[in-house]
Coordinates of C-alpha atoms in Angstrom, one line a residue:
X1 CA 5.5 -4.0 -30.6
X2 CA 5.0 -7.7 -29.8
X3 CA 7.7 -9.5 -28.0
X4 CA 8.5 -13.2 -28.1
X5 CA 6.0 -15.1 -25.8
X6 CA 8.8 -16.2 -23.5
X7 CA 9.5 -12.5 -22.6
X8 CA 6.5 -12.4 -20.2
X9 CA 5.8 -8.9 -18.8
X10 CA 4.3 -9.0 -15.3
X11 CA 2.3 -6.0 -14.2
X12 CA 0.7 -5.2 -10.9
X13 CA -2.2 -2.8 -10.6
X14 CA -3.1 -1.1 -7.3
X15 CA -6.9 -0.6 -7.5
X16 CA -6.9 2.6 -5.5
X17 CA -9.6 4.3 -3.4
X18 CA -12.3 1.6 -2.9
X19 CA -15.2 4.2 -3.0
X20 CA -14.1 5.6 -6.4
X21 CA -13.8 4.3 -9.9
X22 CA -10.4 2.7 -9.4
X23 CA -11.5 -0.9 -9.1
X24 CA -13.9 -0.8 -12.1
X25 CA -11.5 1.0 -14.5
X26 CA -8.7 -1.4 -13.4
X27 CA -10.7 -4.4 -14.3
X28 CA -12.0 -3.1 -17.6
X29 CA -8.6 -1.8 -18.7
X30 CA -6.8 -5.0 -17.7
X31 CA -9.2 -7.2 -19.6
X32 CA -8.9 -5.1 -22.7
X33 CA -5.1 -5.0 -22.5
X34 CA -4.8 -8.7 -22.2
X35 CA -6.7 -9.1 -25.4
X36 CA -4.1 -6.9 -27.1
X37 CA -0.9 -8.6 -25.6
X38 CA -0.4 -12.3 -25.3
X39 CA 2.9 -12.0 -23.5
X40 CA 1.6 -10.1 -20.4
X41 CA 0.0 -11.1 -17.1
X42 CA -1.6 -8.7 -14.7
X43 CA -2.1 -9.0 -10.9
X44 CA -4.9 -6.8 -9.5
X45 CA -4.3 -5.8 -5.9
X46 CA -7.3 -5.1 -3.8
X47 CA -10.3 -6.4 -1.8
X48 CA -11.7 -9.6 -3.4
X49 CA -15.3 -8.3 -3.1
X50 CA -14.4 -5.3 -5.2
X51 CA -12.7 -7.3 -7.9
X52 CA -15.1 -10.2 -8.4
X53 CA -15.7 -9.2 -12.0
X54 CA -12.1 -9.8 -12.8
X55 CA -12.3 -13.6 -12.3
X56 CA -14.9 -13.7 -15.1
X57 CA -12.3 -12.8 -17.7
X58 CA -11.6 -15.1 -20.6
X59 CA -7.9 -14.5 -19.8
X60 CA -8.3 -15.7 -16.2
X61 CA -5.0 -17.5 -16.3
X62 CA -3.2 -14.2 -17.0
X63 CA -5.5 -11.9 -14.9
X64 CA -5.1 -12.7 -11.3
X65 CA -6.4 -11.1 -8.1
X66 CA -4.2 -10.9 -5.0
X67 CA -6.7 -10.3 -2.2
X68 CA -5.9 -7.5 0.3
X69 CA -9.0 -7.1 2.4
X70 CA -10.6 -3.8 3.2
X71 CA -10.2 -2.6 6.8
X72 CA -13.8 -1.3 7.0
X73 CA -16.9 -1.6 4.7
X74 CA -16.9 0.6 1.7
X75 CA -19.8 2.3 -0.1
X76 CA -19.3 3.6 -3.6
X77 CA -19.1 7.4 -3.7
X78 CA -18.7 7.7 0.1
X79 CA -15.2 8.0 1.6
X80 CA -14.3 6.2 4.7
X81 CA -11.1 7.3 6.4
X82 CA -10.8 3.9 8.1
X83 CA -9.7 2.5 4.7
X84 CA -6.8 4.9 4.4
X85 CA -4.3 2.3 5.6
X86 CA -5.8 -0.2 3.1
X87 CA -4.8 2.1 0.2
X88 CA -1.3 2.3 1.5
X89 CA -1.1 -1.5 1.8
X90 CA -1.9 -1.8 -1.9
X91 CA 1.0 0.5 -2.7
X92 CA 3.4 -1.2 -0.4
X93 CA 2.6 -4.6 -1.9
X94 CA 3.2 -3.4 -5.5
X95 CA 6.4 -1.5 -4.6
X96 CA 7.8 -4.5 -2.7
X97 CA 6.9 -6.8 -5.6
X98 CA 8.6 -4.6 -8.1
X99 CA 11.7 -4.1 -5.9
X100 CA 11.9 -7.9 -5.5
X101 CA 11.5 -8.6 -9.2
X102 CA 8.2 -10.3 -8.8
X103 CA 6.6 -7.6 -11.0
X104 CA 8.2 -5.8 -13.9
X105 CA 6.1 -2.6 -13.4
X106 CA 3.3 -1.2 -11.3
X107 CA 0.2 0.8 -12.4
X108 CA -1.8 2.8 -9.9
X109 CA -5.5 3.7 -9.9
X110 CA -6.5 7.0 -8.4
X111 CA -6.5 7.6 -4.6
X112 CA -8.0 10.2 -2.3
X113 CA -5.2 11.9 -0.4
X114 CA -7.6 13.4 2.2
X115 CA -8.7 10.0 3.3
X116 CA -5.2 8.8 3.9
X117 CA -4.3 11.9 5.9
X118 CA -7.6 11.8 7.9
X119 CA -6.5 8.2 8.9
X120 CA -3.5 9.8 10.6
X121 CA -1.0 8.9 7.8
X122 CA 1.1 11.8 6.4
X123 CA 0.7 11.5 2.6
X124 CA 1.4 14.1 0.0
X125 CA 0.8 12.0 -3.1
X126 CA 1.8 8.8 -5.0
X127 CA 5.0 10.4 -6.4
X128 CA 6.4 11.5 -3.1
X129 CA 5.4 8.3 -1.4
X130 CA 7.1 6.2 -4.0
X131 CA 10.3 8.2 -3.7
X132 CA 10.3 7.7 0.1
X133 CA 9.6 3.9 -0.1
X134 CA 12.2 3.4 -2.8
X135 CA 14.8 5.5 -1.0
X136 CA 15.2 8.0 -3.8
X137 CA 15.9 11.6 -2.9
X138 CA 14.4 13.2 -6.1
X139 CA 11.9 11.8 -8.6
X140 CA 10.2 13.6 -11.5
X141 CA 6.5 13.6 -12.4
X142 CA 5.9 13.3 -16.1
X143 CA 2.7 13.1 -18.0
X144 CA 2.6 11.5 -21.5
X145 CA 0.0 11.0 -24.2
X146 CA 0.0 10.3 -27.9
X147 CA -1.1 13.1 -30.3
X148 CA -2.6 11.8 -33.5
X149 CA -1.3 12.6 -36.9
X150 CA -2.8 15.8 -38.2
X151 CA -3.2 17.4 -34.8
X152 CA -1.8 21.0 -35.2
X153 CA -0.4 19.8 -38.5
X154 CA 1.6 16.9 -37.1
X155 CA 3.0 14.8 -40.0
X156 CA 2.8 11.6 -37.9
X157 CA 1.6 10.6 -34.5
X158 CA 3.8 11.8 -31.7
X159 CA 4.1 11.4 -27.9
X160 CA 3.7 14.6 -25.9
X161 CA 5.7 14.3 -22.7
X162 CA 5.6 17.0 -20.0
X163 CA 7.8 16.7 -16.9
X164 CA 7.8 19.0 -13.8
X165 CA 10.6 20.5 -11.7
X166 CA 8.2 21.1 -8.8
X167 CA 4.8 19.3 -8.3
X168 CA 2.3 19.9 -5.5
X169 CA 3.4 23.2 -4.1
X170 CA 1.5 26.4 -3.5
X171 CA 2.4 28.8 -6.3
X172 CA 3.8 31.4 -3.9
X173 CA 6.4 28.8 -2.7
X174 CA 7.7 27.7 -6.2
X175 CA 10.4 30.4 -6.6
X176 CA 11.9 29.8 -3.2
X177 CA 11.9 26.0 -3.8
X178 CA 13.7 26.2 -7.1
X179 CA 17.5 26.1 -7.4
X180 CA 20.1 25.3 -10.0
X181 CA 20.9 21.8 -8.6
X182 CA 17.2 20.8 -8.6
X183 CA 16.7 21.9 -12.2
X184 CA 19.9 20.2 -13.4
X185 CA 18.9 17.0 -11.5
X186 CA 15.5 17.1 -13.1
X187 CA 17.0 17.4 -16.6
X188 CA 19.3 14.5 -15.9
X189 CA 16.6 12.2 -14.6
X190 CA 14.4 13.0 -17.6
X191 CA 17.3 12.3 -20.0
X192 CA 18.2 9.0 -18.3
X193 CA 14.7 7.5 -18.2
X194 CA 13.9 8.6 -21.8
X195 CA 16.9 6.5 -22.8
X196 CA 16.7 3.6 -20.4
X197 CA 12.9 3.1 -20.0
X198 CA 11.6 4.5 -23.3
X199 CA 14.4 3.5 -25.6
X200 CA 15.1 7.0 -27.0
X201 CA 18.7 7.1 -27.9
X202 CA 19.3 10.8 -28.2
X203 CA 16.4 12.7 -26.4
X204 CA 15.6 16.3 -27.3
X205 CA 14.4 18.3 -24.3
X206 CA 12.9 21.8 -23.9
X207 CA 12.7 23.6 -20.6
X208 CA 10.6 26.6 -19.6
X209 CA 11.4 29.7 -17.7
X210 CA 9.4 30.6 -14.6
X211 CA 8.3 34.2 -15.3
X212 CA 6.3 35.7 -18.1
X213 CA 8.5 36.1 -21.2
X214 CA 11.1 33.9 -19.4
X215 CA 11.9 36.9 -17.3
X216 CA 12.5 39.3 -20.2
X217 CA 16.3 39.7 -19.4
X218 CA 15.6 40.1 -15.7
X219 CA 12.9 42.8 -16.0
X220 CA 10.2 40.3 -14.9
X221 CA 12.4 38.2 -12.6
X222 CA 15.9 36.8 -12.3
X223 CA 15.2 33.1 -11.8
X224 CA 16.0 32.4 -15.5
X225 CA 19.3 34.2 -15.2
X226 CA 20.4 33.0 -11.8
X227 CA 19.2 29.4 -11.8
X228 CA 17.5 28.0 -15.0
X229 CA 20.0 29.1 -17.7
X230 CA 23.1 28.0 -15.7
X231 CA 21.5 24.6 -15.2
X232 CA 20.8 24.3 -18.9
X233 CA 24.4 25.2 -19.7
X234 CA 25.8 22.6 -17.3
X235 CA 23.4 19.9 -18.8
X236 CA 24.6 20.8 -22.3
X237 CA 28.2 20.3 -21.2
X238 CA 27.2 16.8 -20.1
X239 CA 26.0 16.1 -23.6
X240 CA 22.3 16.5 -23.0
X241 CA 20.3 18.0 -25.9
X242 CA 18.4 20.6 -23.9
X243 CA 17.4 24.1 -24.8
X244 CA 15.7 27.1 -23.1
X245 CA 14.5 28.7 -21.0
X246 CA 11.4 29.3 -23.1
X247 CA 8.4 31.4 -22.1
X248 CA 5.7 29.2 -20.8
X249 CA 3.1 30.5 -23.3
X250 CA 5.2 29.6 -26.4
X251 CA 7.2 26.6 -25.3
X252 CA 4.6 24.2 -26.8
X253 CA 4.6 25.7 -30.3
X254 CA 3.3 23.2 -33.0
X255 CA 6.8 22.9 -34.6
X256 CA 8.3 21.8 -31.3
X257 CA 5.8 19.0 -31.0
X258 CA 7.4 17.3 -34.0
X259 CA 10.9 17.6 -32.7
X260 CA 10.9 17.5 -28.9
X261 CA 10.9 14.3 -26.8
X262 CA 10.1 15.9 -23.5
X263 CA 9.1 19.4 -22.2
X264 CA 10.1 20.4 -18.7
X265 CA 8.0 23.0 -16.9
X266 CA 8.9 24.7 -13.6
X267 CA 5.6 24.2 -11.8
X268 CA 2.4 22.0 -11.9
X269 CA -0.1 24.1 -13.9
X270 CA 2.5 25.6 -16.2
X271 CA 3.1 22.2 -17.7
X272 CA -0.1 20.3 -17.0
X273 CA -2.7 22.9 -18.1
X274 CA -1.7 22.8 -21.7
X275 CA -1.1 19.1 -21.6
X276 CA -4.5 18.3 -20.3
X277 CA -6.2 20.7 -22.6
X278 CA -5.1 18.6 -25.6
X279 CA -5.1 15.2 -24.0
X280 CA -7.7 15.1 -21.3
X281 CA -8.7 11.5 -20.3
X282 CA -5.9 10.0 -22.4
X283 CA -2.8 10.9 -20.5
X284 CA -0.5 8.7 -18.4
X285 CA 1.3 9.8 -15.2
X286 CA 4.8 8.4 -15.1
X287 CA 7.2 8.7 -12.2
X288 CA 10.8 9.1 -13.4
X289 CA 13.9 8.5 -11.4
X290 CA 12.7 5.4 -9.5
X291 CA 14.5 2.1 -9.6
X292 CA 11.1 0.6 -10.7
X293 CA 8.6 1.4 -13.4
X294 CA 5.4 3.2 -12.2
X295 CA 2.6 4.6 -14.3
X296 CA -0.9 5.9 -13.4
X297 CA -4.0 7.5 -14.7
X298 CA -4.2 11.3 -15.2
X299 CA -7.6 11.7 -13.4
X300 CA -9.0 11.4 -9.9
X301 CA -11.4 9.1 -8.0
X302 CA -14.6 10.4 -9.7
X303 CA -16.7 9.6 -6.6
X304 CA -19.8 11.0 -8.3
X305 CA -19.9 8.3 -11.0
X306 CA -18.4 5.3 -9.1
X307 CA -20.4 2.2 -9.7
X308 CA -22.7 3.7 -12.4
X309 CA -21.0 1.9 -15.3
X310 CA -20.0 5.0 -17.1
X311 CA -16.4 5.5 -16.0
X312 CA -14.0 5.8 -18.9
X313 CA -11.2 3.3 -18.5
X314 CA -9.2 4.9 -21.4
X315 CA -6.5 6.5 -19.2
X316 CA -6.0 3.3 -17.2
X317 CA -5.6 1.4 -20.4
X318 CA -3.0 3.8 -21.7
X319 CA -1.2 3.6 -18.3
X320 CA -1.0 -0.2 -18.6
X321 CA 0.2 0.1 -22.2
X322 CA 2.9 2.5 -21.2
X323 CA 4.1 0.4 -18.2
X324 CA 4.2 -2.7 -20.5
X325 CA 6.2 -0.9 -23.2
X326 CA 8.7 0.5 -20.7
X327 CA 9.1 -2.9 -19.0
X328 CA 9.6 -4.5 -22.4
X329 CA 12.1 -1.9 -23.5
X330 CA 14.1 -2.3 -20.2
X331 CA 14.1 -6.1 -20.6
X332 CA 15.4 -5.8 -24.2
X333 CA 18.1 -3.3 -23.2
X334 CA 19.2 -5.4 -20.2
X335 CA 19.0 -8.6 -22.2

């Protein structure tokens, strides 16, 4: 959808781990996107030396570099813990810019969590850090990708969206972490952002169980009876179109792909293994529940191919497209 040229959408991209593919896929995807959309401008955040190719763009007036210098020298493919704080500086600048209204959305390139922690900075991941910096108690990680017409019999192209109740937890801790309030809050956050940021007036949501066969009436576990089903019933009373709990191995049936706007899984691999199997390299990571818009790639730093000119910028391009569309939708709803 093309907006009126006066409705300029301003995007910031944090170019991520300097030793990885972040800078190169950020530049490539930004250039491609600006050829698609005339009413967008992009600011790349990062070291000027890493982003010199960006200034060669034919859309130089709409593709800008805001220089944030490296703390130490960086070699492609080789991590340097001294640059851990540099990666955090990129995130802080984008978050502050979005909160202040300077940017309409932020897009993040991949980072290496180990480097940041080795630098002495406690860091679990983008999602958790964004929640902390934005002062939000609970955010939801969701991955999204477009499935093409004909895939598993789809009558038209359709967005597959998978959100998670828990994210980066050891599997043995998931059950103890779950509770009815957390599940209900997740459903509400997904519902709200589907409406406000994605323009879906009446979202349809499916939610999984935790255990095989969704607990099989308590025989394989009681989480469905004690926590998940009660949360679903409360959500229904709030007017949310949510159903479940579904067994994890049948929740993504082909018919559901035609009808469901978002699937909610209880833990990381339950939701993201099937998602990535059908979308690998084309997915977008979206953080729901924030006062700002944030999207990201669905892959890592790919240190082994950094600087070789073979990195696929497709996921970053989709992340930029998603951030742009959500920002545009929000502008139109607010306007």
